[in-house]
Amino acid sequence: MECQTARDLLLQFDLSEADRTGLLRALTHVDQCLACRSATGDYDRIREALRPEPDGEPVGGWAAFEDRLAHDVTSPRHAVPLTPLALAACLAMAVSGWCLYLWPNRTAETPRQNLPETPAFVTVPSEQEIADRAKLFDQVSQVFDDRAGWVLLADRRSDMGMSSGAPTKERSVLLVRISISHEGAPFSTVDLLVVPGQVARSTVPAAGGLQLKYEVTTSQSDPSHLRIVADVERLNHAARRVGTLGSDLRIRLGQIASIGQVVTGSGTFECNVGLYRVEPSGQRS
Amino acid sequence: MGAGDISSGEWQTLLVEQVRARSQLLYRLAYRILRSPEKAQDVCQQALLKALRMQPSIREPRALPGWLTRVVITESLAVRRREQCEQKGRGAVVARQGERSPAADEAELRGLLYGALAELSQPAQAIVVLRLVQGMSGNEVAGLLGLHPSEVSRRLHASLDALRERLAPVYAGDR
């Protein structure tokens, strides 16, 4: 048997696939051939070095990962030219950096004495906080040639989507703050900076094996018109919806409105939304 | 029918079907090379977006699973190689002196091996990773990449010889 044939046979690895008689002859050959012994020894070392290690699951679980990929394929926000990894890395750095900077400011909100009916878990962003988020939106949008349609900031996740229309540099941006409570206690707060007319879809991990799947639709002609759907999902092997909060509403700037309550097997969730205007970038310092 | 003959909507549907059928395999391939959930997800997203753009140049829709697999593997190896180069640039690689633990040696060998893999052709990378990293059988690899099983065997052999050649100085030092 030739060296080449012997090594081919041995590289089939799965004994069930190999011709067993041929395999025996190949092993006999290797036993007597110094070059083949050396080669097969090296193959074994390569196999050993590449052997499979335990897998990790995607962030948020398999179902959420699959949904994110499917959404990326079908979402119009990716109809623009592909964003290279380097730009995505810039975005990630910008978002995470700003999150670290901005999130601790959450406590420095405007006092709520003018809003006596606002639930305790709802916080109102201060002017400084709105200005900081405006800067963040500009920063992210610049990385993407002024085509960012929305940027979402949550405690455990940041996300963004591209605008399907013209560059958004000179356009107003809305800040939509969505606050959700669980059994009356603060559960999740999400800040969405969105150009009116865009639709933002994102999934945000939450405590207790839950995640929140948001879809926020805005109107270009009437920025006070919002449609918000928030699915509360439980993550096991697949995401399972346990309840939905949603509303189609008109809301004034600076106003906080209730989206409602949903009672689920995992407890009662309540959702409020606040709408704030962020100045166009031309007017932003 | 070629991929260029179908509408972009049908192409999107085909891609979504691939996501539903193969997202776990694609993720695992990327994760086993990169060992990072975030990077693995990024690579899978990039591969799908590339497929979305490359519709006219993918001649046969049936080739899409193999094409996506190859792109994920190649991109993962490229990302890992870039990181290794950056680490080297920062002087983060442990010097080959003094006493070293077996784990450090193993990690270094794996790093060198992945670096050498990144230099092979795309089909060769796919065959080595699917067979040795993912642990798929020759027949499974053949089915996924649209090759004859004997071709998989032959190419695996050639690829391992190429890796041996690139790693010869390391092996010679250890013998």
Short mmCIF file of C-alpha atoms in Angstrom, two decimals:
data_model
loop_
_atom_site.label_atom_id
_atom_site.label_comp_id
_atom_site.label_asym_id
_atom_site.label_seq_id
_atom_site.Cartn_x
_atom_site.Cartn_y
_atom_site.Cartn_z
CA MET A 1 0.00 0.00 0.00
CA GLU A 2 1.25 3.50 -0.85
CA CYS A 3 1.76 6.14 1.83
CA GLN A 4 -0.87 8.41 0.26
CA THR A 5 -3.53 5.69 0.22
CA ALA A 6 -2.74 4.63 3.77
CA ARG A 7 -3.05 8.17 5.12
CA ASP A 8 -6.27 8.83 3.18
CA LEU A 9 -7.81 5.75 4.78
CA LEU A 10 -6.68 6.68 8.26
CA LEU A 11 -8.06 10.20 7.85
CA GLN A 12 -11.56 8.89 7.41
CA PHE A 13 -11.51 8.64 11.21
CA ASP A 14 -14.95 7.07 11.43
CA LEU A 15 -14.18 3.36 11.35
CA SER A 16 -17.69 2.63 10.14
CA GLU A 17 -17.00 4.60 6.99
CA ALA A 18 -13.70 3.01 6.19
CA ASP A 19 -13.10 -0.30 4.50
CA ARG A 20 -12.00 -2.38 7.47
CA THR A 21 -9.71 -4.67 5.47
CA GLY A 22 -8.10 -1.65 3.88
CA LEU A 23 -7.80 -0.02 7.28
CA LEU A 24 -5.93 -3.04 8.64
CA ARG A 25 -3.53 -2.86 5.70
CA ALA A 26 -3.09 0.88 6.23
CA LEU A 27 -2.26 0.37 9.92
CA THR A 28 0.26 -2.32 8.99
CA HIS A 29 1.82 0.05 6.47
CA VAL A 30 2.06 2.89 8.97
CA ASP A 31 3.61 0.56 11.52
CA GLN A 32 6.42 -0.17 9.08
CA CYS A 33 6.79 3.29 7.50
CA LEU A 34 8.69 5.96 9.44
CA ALA A 35 7.33 8.87 7.33
CA CYS A 36 3.74 7.74 7.79
CA ARG A 37 4.23 7.25 11.53
CA SER A 38 5.51 10.79 11.80
CA ALA A 39 2.66 12.15 9.67
CA THR A 40 -0.11 10.35 11.52
CA GLY A 41 1.42 11.46 14.83
CA ASP A 42 1.20 15.06 13.67
CA TYR A 43 -2.38 14.57 12.41
CA ASP A 44 -3.31 13.31 15.87
CA ARG A 45 -1.76 16.36 17.50
CA ILE A 46 -3.68 18.65 15.15
CA ARG A 47 -6.92 16.78 15.88
CA GLU A 48 -6.26 17.01 19.59
CA ALA A 49 -5.54 20.75 19.45
CA LEU A 50 -8.75 21.38 17.48
CA ARG A 51 -10.97 19.06 19.48
CA PRO A 52 -14.41 20.51 20.26
CA GLU A 53 -14.77 22.35 23.54
CA PRO A 54 -18.05 22.95 25.38
CA ASP A 55 -20.30 25.40 23.58
CA GLY A 56 -21.70 28.63 24.95
CA GLU A 57 -25.21 29.78 24.17
CA PRO A 58 -25.92 33.04 22.35
CA VAL A 59 -26.87 36.03 24.47
CA GLY A 60 -30.59 35.72 25.27
CA GLY A 61 -30.82 32.06 24.17
CA TRP A 62 -31.22 30.24 20.89
CA ALA A 63 -34.69 31.45 19.97
CA ALA A 64 -33.80 35.10 20.49
CA PHE A 65 -30.62 34.63 18.47
CA GLU A 66 -32.54 33.01 15.62
CA ASP A 67 -35.12 35.81 15.70
CA ARG A 68 -32.39 38.45 15.60
CA LEU A 69 -30.78 36.85 12.55
CA ALA A 70 -34.11 36.45 10.76
CA HIS A 71 -34.95 40.04 11.57
CA ASP A 72 -31.60 41.22 10.22
CA VAL A 73 -32.35 39.50 6.93
CA THR A 74 -35.83 40.92 6.53
CA SER A 75 -35.46 44.32 8.19
CA PRO A 76 -35.25 47.27 5.80
CA ARG A 77 -32.70 48.90 8.07
CA HIS A 78 -30.10 46.70 6.42
CA ALA A 79 -31.04 47.65 2.90
CA VAL A 80 -28.22 50.19 3.03
CA PRO A 81 -24.71 49.02 2.18
CA LEU A 82 -23.20 46.56 4.61
CA THR A 83 -21.62 48.14 7.65
CA PRO A 84 -18.12 46.77 8.02
CA LEU A 85 -17.15 45.11 11.26
CA ALA A 86 -14.84 47.98 12.03
CA LEU A 87 -17.71 50.44 12.01
CA ALA A 88 -19.82 48.11 14.09
CA ALA A 89 -16.94 47.95 16.54
CA CYS A 90 -16.82 51.77 16.61
CA LEU A 91 -20.53 51.79 17.34
CA ALA A 92 -20.23 49.22 20.08
CA MET A 93 -17.41 51.18 21.66
CA ALA A 94 -19.30 54.43 21.38
CA VAL A 95 -22.50 52.99 22.80
CA SER A 96 -20.89 51.07 25.63
CA GLY A 97 -18.65 54.02 26.49
CA TRP A 98 -21.53 56.40 26.61
CA CYS A 99 -23.66 53.95 28.52
CA LEU A 100 -21.00 53.74 31.21
CA TYR A 101 -20.92 57.49 31.30
CA LEU A 102 -24.61 58.19 31.09
CA TRP A 103 -26.29 55.44 33.03
CA PRO A 104 -25.15 56.47 36.49
CA ASN A 105 -26.84 59.83 35.83
CA ARG A 106 -30.17 58.07 36.01
CA THR A 107 -30.54 59.23 39.59
CA ALA A 108 -30.20 62.89 38.63
CA GLU A 109 -33.64 63.20 37.13
CA THR A 110 -36.02 66.11 37.20
CA PRO A 111 -38.12 66.08 40.37
CA ARG A 112 -41.54 64.57 39.74
CA GLN A 113 -43.53 67.00 41.87
CA ASN A 114 -45.33 68.31 38.75
CA LEU A 115 -46.52 64.83 37.88
CA PRO A 116 -48.30 63.61 41.01
CA GLU A 117 -50.07 60.81 39.15
CA THR A 118 -46.85 59.32 37.75
CA PRO A 119 -46.07 55.89 39.24
CA ALA A 120 -42.96 55.63 41.39
CA PHE A 121 -41.12 53.39 38.91
CA VAL A 122 -41.26 56.05 36.18
CA THR A 123 -38.40 58.53 36.01
CA VAL A 124 -38.28 61.71 33.98
CA PRO A 125 -35.04 62.52 32.13
CA SER A 126 -33.36 65.77 33.07
CA GLU A 127 -32.44 68.31 30.38
CA GLN A 128 -28.81 67.28 30.74
CA GLU A 129 -29.74 63.65 30.27
CA ILE A 130 -31.68 64.46 27.11
CA ALA A 131 -28.73 66.51 25.81
CA ASP A 132 -26.34 63.64 26.57
CA ARG A 133 -28.52 61.20 24.70
CA ALA A 134 -28.73 63.63 21.77
CA LYS A 135 -24.93 63.64 21.63
CA LEU A 136 -24.91 59.87 21.72
CA PHE A 137 -27.37 59.67 18.83
CA ASP A 138 -25.21 62.08 16.80
CA GLN A 139 -22.10 60.08 17.57
CA VAL A 140 -23.64 56.80 16.49
CA SER A 141 -25.26 58.37 13.43
CA GLN A 142 -21.98 59.90 12.29
CA VAL A 143 -20.39 56.46 12.27
CA PHE A 144 -23.14 55.38 9.89
CA ASP A 145 -23.05 58.40 7.55
CA ASP A 146 -25.94 60.13 9.32
CA ARG A 147 -28.24 57.23 8.55
CA ALA A 148 -29.10 56.04 12.05
CA GLY A 149 -32.87 55.66 12.33
CA TRP A 150 -32.93 54.79 16.00
CA VAL A 151 -30.70 54.02 18.95
CA LEU A 152 -31.92 52.06 21.95
CA LEU A 153 -30.31 52.11 25.39
CA ALA A 154 -31.25 49.67 28.10
CA ASP A 155 -29.60 48.48 31.27
CA ARG A 156 -28.35 45.30 29.66
CA ARG A 157 -28.30 46.06 25.97
CA SER A 158 -27.76 48.75 23.35
CA ASP A 159 -29.03 48.44 19.81
CA MET A 160 -29.51 50.59 16.76
CA GLY A 161 -31.20 50.55 13.39
CA MET A 162 -30.49 52.29 10.14
CA SER A 163 -32.90 54.69 8.51
CA SER A 164 -34.37 53.47 5.26
CA GLY A 165 -34.76 57.04 4.00
CA ALA A 166 -32.55 60.07 3.53
CA PRO A 167 -29.74 61.02 5.94
CA THR A 168 -31.19 62.05 9.28
CA LYS A 169 -28.68 64.71 10.28
CA GLU A 170 -31.02 67.69 10.06
CA ARG A 171 -34.08 65.90 11.38
CA SER A 172 -35.59 66.06 14.84
CA VAL A 173 -35.15 63.09 17.09
CA LEU A 174 -37.59 61.90 19.71
CA LEU A 175 -36.63 60.39 23.03
CA VAL A 176 -39.13 57.72 24.02
CA ARG A 177 -38.60 56.43 27.56
CA ILE A 178 -40.43 53.17 28.20
CA SER A 179 -40.64 52.16 31.86
CA ILE A 180 -41.97 48.77 32.92
CA SER A 181 -42.65 47.63 36.47
CA HIS A 182 -43.06 44.11 37.80
CA GLU A 183 -45.29 43.72 40.84
CA GLY A 184 -45.01 47.49 41.36
CA ALA A 185 -41.20 47.53 41.45
CA PRO A 186 -39.01 48.99 38.67
CA PHE A 187 -38.28 46.21 36.18
CA SER A 188 -36.90 47.76 33.00
CA THR A 189 -36.29 51.21 31.58
CA VAL A 190 -35.44 51.71 27.94
CA ASP A 191 -34.53 54.96 26.22
CA LEU A 192 -35.23 54.98 22.51
CA LEU A 193 -33.90 57.83 20.38
CA VAL A 194 -35.81 57.65 17.14
CA VAL A 195 -36.24 59.72 14.01
CA PRO A 196 -40.00 60.21 13.44
CA GLY A 197 -41.23 57.82 10.76
CA GLN A 198 -38.92 54.97 11.75
CA VAL A 199 -39.87 51.64 13.30
CA ALA A 200 -37.60 50.29 16.05
CA ARG A 201 -37.57 46.60 16.91
CA SER A 202 -35.31 45.22 19.58
CA THR A 203 -35.17 42.58 22.27
CA VAL A 204 -33.81 43.45 25.69
CA PRO A 205 -32.78 40.90 28.33
CA ALA A 206 -34.48 41.34 31.70
CA ALA A 207 -34.24 39.83 35.15
CA GLY A 208 -35.65 36.46 36.19
CA GLY A 209 -35.10 34.64 32.87
CA LEU A 210 -37.35 37.08 31.04
CA GLN A 211 -36.80 39.33 28.06
CA LEU A 212 -38.74 42.24 26.60
CA LYS A 213 -39.35 42.41 22.88
CA TYR A 214 -40.18 45.94 21.76
CA GLU A 215 -41.69 47.28 18.58
CA VAL A 216 -42.09 51.06 18.49
CA THR A 217 -43.64 52.66 15.42
CA THR A 218 -43.40 56.41 14.95
CA SER A 219 -45.03 58.75 12.47
CA GLN A 220 -43.19 61.28 10.34
CA SER A 221 -46.28 63.41 9.77
CA ASP A 222 -47.43 63.31 13.40
CA PRO A 223 -44.55 62.83 15.86
CA SER A 224 -47.02 62.67 18.75
CA HIS A 225 -48.44 59.44 17.32
CA LEU A 226 -46.76 56.33 18.74
CA ARG A 227 -47.57 52.65 18.50
CA ILE A 228 -45.82 50.61 21.16
CA VAL A 229 -45.89 46.86 21.61
CA ALA A 230 -43.87 45.21 24.37
CA ASP A 231 -43.93 41.41 24.59
CA VAL A 232 -42.81 39.92 27.90
CA GLU A 233 -41.13 36.61 27.05
CA ARG A 234 -39.75 33.83 29.19
CA LEU A 235 -36.57 32.17 28.02
CA ASN A 236 -36.26 28.46 28.28
CA HIS A 237 -35.04 26.57 25.25
CA ALA A 238 -37.14 28.95 23.18
CA ALA A 239 -38.64 32.33 23.94
CA ARG A 240 -42.27 31.94 25.11
CA ARG A 241 -44.51 34.98 25.31
CA VAL A 242 -46.12 35.36 28.72
CA GLY A 243 -47.86 38.67 28.12
CA THR A 244 -48.12 41.69 25.85
CA LEU A 245 -48.41 45.36 26.65
CA GLY A 246 -49.34 47.62 23.79
CA SER A 247 -51.07 50.77 22.75
CA ASP A 248 -51.61 53.09 19.82
CA LEU A 249 -51.58 56.55 21.33
CA ARG A 250 -51.11 60.27 20.85
CA ILE A 251 -48.91 61.81 23.48
CA ARG A 252 -47.71 65.38 24.00
CA LEU A 253 -44.03 66.17 24.36
CA GLY A 254 -43.04 65.97 28.01
CA GLN A 255 -46.10 63.90 28.84
CA ILE A 256 -46.08 60.47 30.45
CA ALA A 257 -48.82 58.06 29.44
CA SER A 258 -49.83 54.63 30.64
CA ILE A 259 -49.71 51.74 28.21
CA GLY A 260 -51.58 49.57 30.67
CA GLN A 261 -51.14 46.50 32.83
CA VAL A 262 -50.96 42.82 32.06
CA VAL A 263 -51.42 40.07 34.62
CA THR A 264 -49.41 36.96 33.80
CA GLY A 265 -48.34 33.74 35.47
CA SER A 266 -45.05 35.52 36.17
CA GLY A 267 -46.73 38.46 37.89
CA THR A 268 -48.23 41.82 36.99
CA PHE A 269 -46.40 44.09 34.58
CA GLU A 270 -47.24 47.75 34.06
CA CYS A 271 -45.88 49.99 31.34
CA ASN A 272 -45.58 53.78 31.02
CA VAL A 273 -44.11 55.82 28.23
CA GLY A 274 -42.71 59.35 28.19
CA LEU A 275 -42.03 61.39 25.05
CA TYR A 276 -39.37 64.09 24.81
CA ARG A 277 -37.97 66.11 21.96
CA VAL A 278 -34.29 66.15 21.12
CA GLU A 279 -33.10 69.11 19.06
CA PRO A 280 -31.95 68.48 15.46
CA SER A 281 -28.20 68.01 15.21
CA GLY A 282 -27.80 71.36 13.46
CA GLN A 283 -29.07 72.98 16.66
CA ARG A 284 -27.28 70.67 19.02
CA SER A 285 -24.00 71.82 20.43
CA MET B 1 -32.67 28.33 -11.75
CA GLY B 2 -29.84 30.53 -10.51
CA ALA B 3 -29.98 32.75 -7.45
CA GLY B 4 -29.88 35.79 -9.73
CA ASP B 5 -33.19 34.70 -11.31
CA ILE B 6 -35.27 34.93 -8.16
CA SER B 7 -36.69 38.08 -6.60
CA SER B 8 -35.05 39.73 -3.60
CA GLY B 9 -38.13 38.82 -1.55
CA GLU B 10 -37.75 35.13 -2.43
CA TRP B 11 -34.06 35.38 -1.64
CA GLN B 12 -34.87 36.86 1.77
CA THR B 13 -37.27 33.97 2.37
CA LEU B 14 -34.55 31.48 1.45
CA LEU B 15 -32.16 33.16 3.87
CA VAL B 16 -34.72 33.13 6.68
CA GLU B 17 -35.22 29.39 6.03
CA GLN B 18 -31.48 28.92 6.38
CA VAL B 19 -31.53 30.89 9.64
CA ARG B 20 -34.29 28.64 11.01
CA ALA B 21 -32.53 25.47 9.87
CA ARG B 22 -28.88 26.26 10.52
CA SER B 23 -28.43 29.14 12.95
CA GLN B 24 -27.22 26.77 15.67
CA LEU B 25 -24.60 25.17 13.44
CA LEU B 26 -23.38 28.55 12.16
CA TYR B 27 -23.20 29.95 15.70
CA ARG B 28 -21.38 26.90 17.06
CA LEU B 29 -18.80 27.03 14.27
CA ALA B 30 -18.10 30.69 14.97
CA TYR B 31 -18.17 30.21 18.74
CA ARG B 32 -15.76 27.26 18.71
CA ILE B 33 -13.24 29.36 16.82
CA LEU B 34 -13.79 32.66 18.63
CA ARG B 35 -14.93 31.56 22.14
CA SER B 36 -17.09 34.69 22.46
CA PRO B 37 -20.90 34.80 22.14
CA GLU B 38 -20.87 38.42 20.96
CA LYS B 39 -18.24 37.85 18.29
CA ALA B 40 -19.89 34.63 17.15
CA GLN B 41 -23.19 36.45 16.71
CA ASP B 42 -21.49 39.29 14.83
CA VAL B 43 -19.88 36.85 12.41
CA CYS B 44 -23.20 35.07 11.76
CA GLN B 45 -24.93 38.40 11.12
CA GLN B 46 -22.17 39.51 8.77
CA ALA B 47 -22.39 36.23 6.83
CA LEU B 48 -26.15 36.62 6.34
CA LEU B 49 -25.87 40.25 5.31
CA LYS B 50 -23.16 39.27 2.87
CA ALA B 51 -25.48 36.61 1.45
CA LEU B 52 -28.19 39.25 1.12
CA ARG B 53 -25.85 41.40 -0.96
CA MET B 54 -24.25 38.58 -2.92
CA GLN B 55 -27.46 37.14 -4.37
CA PRO B 56 -26.45 37.68 -8.01
CA SER B 57 -23.10 35.96 -7.57
CA ILE B 58 -24.37 32.87 -5.77
CA ARG B 59 -25.26 30.84 -8.82
CA GLU B 60 -27.26 28.07 -7.24
CA PRO B 61 -29.65 28.55 -4.28
CA ARG B 62 -29.00 24.95 -3.22
CA ALA B 63 -25.38 25.93 -2.63
CA LEU B 64 -26.45 28.51 -0.04
CA PRO B 65 -26.01 26.30 3.09
CA GLY B 66 -22.45 25.39 2.11
CA TRP B 67 -21.71 28.98 1.10
CA LEU B 68 -22.93 30.38 4.44
CA THR B 69 -20.96 27.75 6.34
CA ARG B 70 -17.76 28.57 4.48
CA VAL B 71 -18.23 32.32 4.98
CA VAL B 72 -18.83 31.93 8.74
CA ILE B 73 -15.72 29.75 9.09
CA THR B 74 -13.50 32.01 7.00
CA GLU B 75 -14.68 35.17 8.73
CA SER B 76 -14.28 33.63 12.20
CA LEU B 77 -10.73 32.55 11.39
CA ALA B 78 -9.97 36.02 10.02
CA VAL B 79 -11.31 37.69 13.18
CA ARG B 80 -9.30 35.35 15.38
CA ARG B 81 -6.18 35.96 13.34
CA ARG B 82 -6.63 39.74 13.55
CA GLU B 83 -6.96 39.47 17.31
CA GLN B 84 -3.82 37.35 17.54
CA CYS B 85 -1.92 39.93 15.47
CA GLU B 86 -3.19 42.71 17.73
CA GLN B 87 -2.17 40.77 20.82
CA LYS B 88 1.27 40.23 19.34
CA GLY B 89 1.45 43.93 18.58
CA ARG B 90 0.68 44.67 22.21
CA GLY B 91 3.30 42.18 23.33
CA ALA B 92 0.67 40.04 25.02
CA VAL B 93 2.09 36.75 23.77
CA VAL B 94 3.96 34.92 26.48
CA ALA B 95 7.66 34.71 25.74
CA ARG B 96 9.04 31.27 25.04
CA GLN B 97 11.27 31.12 28.03
CA GLY B 98 11.26 29.74 31.52
CA GLU B 99 8.76 27.18 32.73
CA ARG B 100 5.45 27.03 30.93
CA SER B 101 2.29 25.21 31.90
CA PRO B 102 0.87 22.51 29.60
CA ALA B 103 -2.30 24.61 29.28
CA ALA B 104 -0.29 27.60 28.02
CA ASP B 105 1.53 25.38 25.53
CA GLU B 106 -1.76 23.94 24.35
CA ALA B 107 -3.30 27.40 23.99
CA GLU B 108 -0.31 28.62 22.03
CA LEU B 109 -0.37 25.60 19.74
CA ARG B 110 -4.07 26.14 19.16
CA GLY B 111 -3.39 29.79 18.36
CA LEU B 112 -0.69 28.86 15.86
CA LEU B 113 -2.92 26.23 14.37
CA TYR B 114 -5.82 28.63 13.85
CA GLY B 115 -3.38 31.14 12.37
CA ALA B 116 -2.16 28.50 9.92
CA LEU B 117 -5.75 27.48 9.14
CA ALA B 118 -6.57 31.07 8.22
CA GLU B 119 -3.96 30.86 5.46
CA LEU B 120 -5.57 27.85 3.75
CA SER B 121 -8.11 28.14 0.96
CA GLN B 122 -11.76 28.64 1.93
CA PRO B 123 -12.87 25.07 1.05
CA ALA B 124 -9.88 23.62 2.92
CA GLN B 125 -10.72 25.70 6.01
CA ALA B 126 -14.33 24.53 5.86
CA ILE B 127 -13.38 20.85 5.62
CA VAL B 128 -10.87 20.96 8.49
CA VAL B 129 -13.19 22.93 10.79
CA LEU B 130 -16.29 20.88 10.04
CA ARG B 131 -14.46 17.56 10.45
CA LEU B 132 -12.14 18.30 13.36
CA VAL B 133 -13.63 21.26 15.24
CA GLN B 134 -17.31 20.50 14.68
CA GLY B 135 -16.84 16.72 14.65
CA MET B 136 -19.01 16.07 11.60
CA SER B 137 -18.55 12.84 9.63
CA GLY B 138 -17.07 12.83 6.15
CA ASN B 139 -20.50 12.11 4.66
CA GLU B 140 -22.11 14.99 6.56
CA VAL B 141 -19.42 17.39 5.39
CA ALA B 142 -19.76 16.12 1.84
CA GLY B 143 -23.52 16.68 1.92
CA LEU B 144 -23.22 20.19 3.33
CA LEU B 145 -20.51 21.38 0.96
CA GLY B 146 -21.80 19.53 -2.09
CA LEU B 147 -18.69 17.35 -2.49
CA HIS B 148 -18.09 13.62 -2.92
CA PRO B 149 -17.01 11.95 0.36
CA SER B 150 -13.74 10.81 -1.20
CA GLU B 151 -13.05 14.41 -2.18
CA VAL B 152 -13.56 15.46 1.44
CA SER B 153 -11.06 12.81 2.53
CA ARG B 154 -8.53 13.81 -0.10
CA ARG B 155 -8.81 17.53 0.71
CA LEU B 156 -8.62 16.88 4.45
CA HIS B 157 -5.42 14.95 3.88
CA ALA B 158 -3.94 17.76 1.77
CA SER B 159 -5.02 20.39 4.30
CA LEU B 160 -3.50 18.52 7.24
CA ASP B 161 -0.26 18.15 5.30
CA ALA B 162 -0.29 21.91 4.66
CA LEU B 163 -0.87 22.56 8.37
CA ARG B 164 1.93 20.11 9.27
CA GLU B 165 4.26 21.99 6.97
CA ARG B 166 3.39 25.35 8.53
CA LEU B 167 3.74 23.98 12.05
CA ALA B 168 6.87 21.92 11.35
CA PRO B 169 9.16 24.24 13.35
CA VAL B 170 6.90 23.90 16.41
CA TYR B 171 6.69 20.13 16.15
CA ALA B 172 10.41 19.81 15.49
CA GLY B 173 11.10 21.84 18.65
CA ASP B 174 8.90 19.55 20.71
CA ARG B 175 10.36 16.28 19.43
#
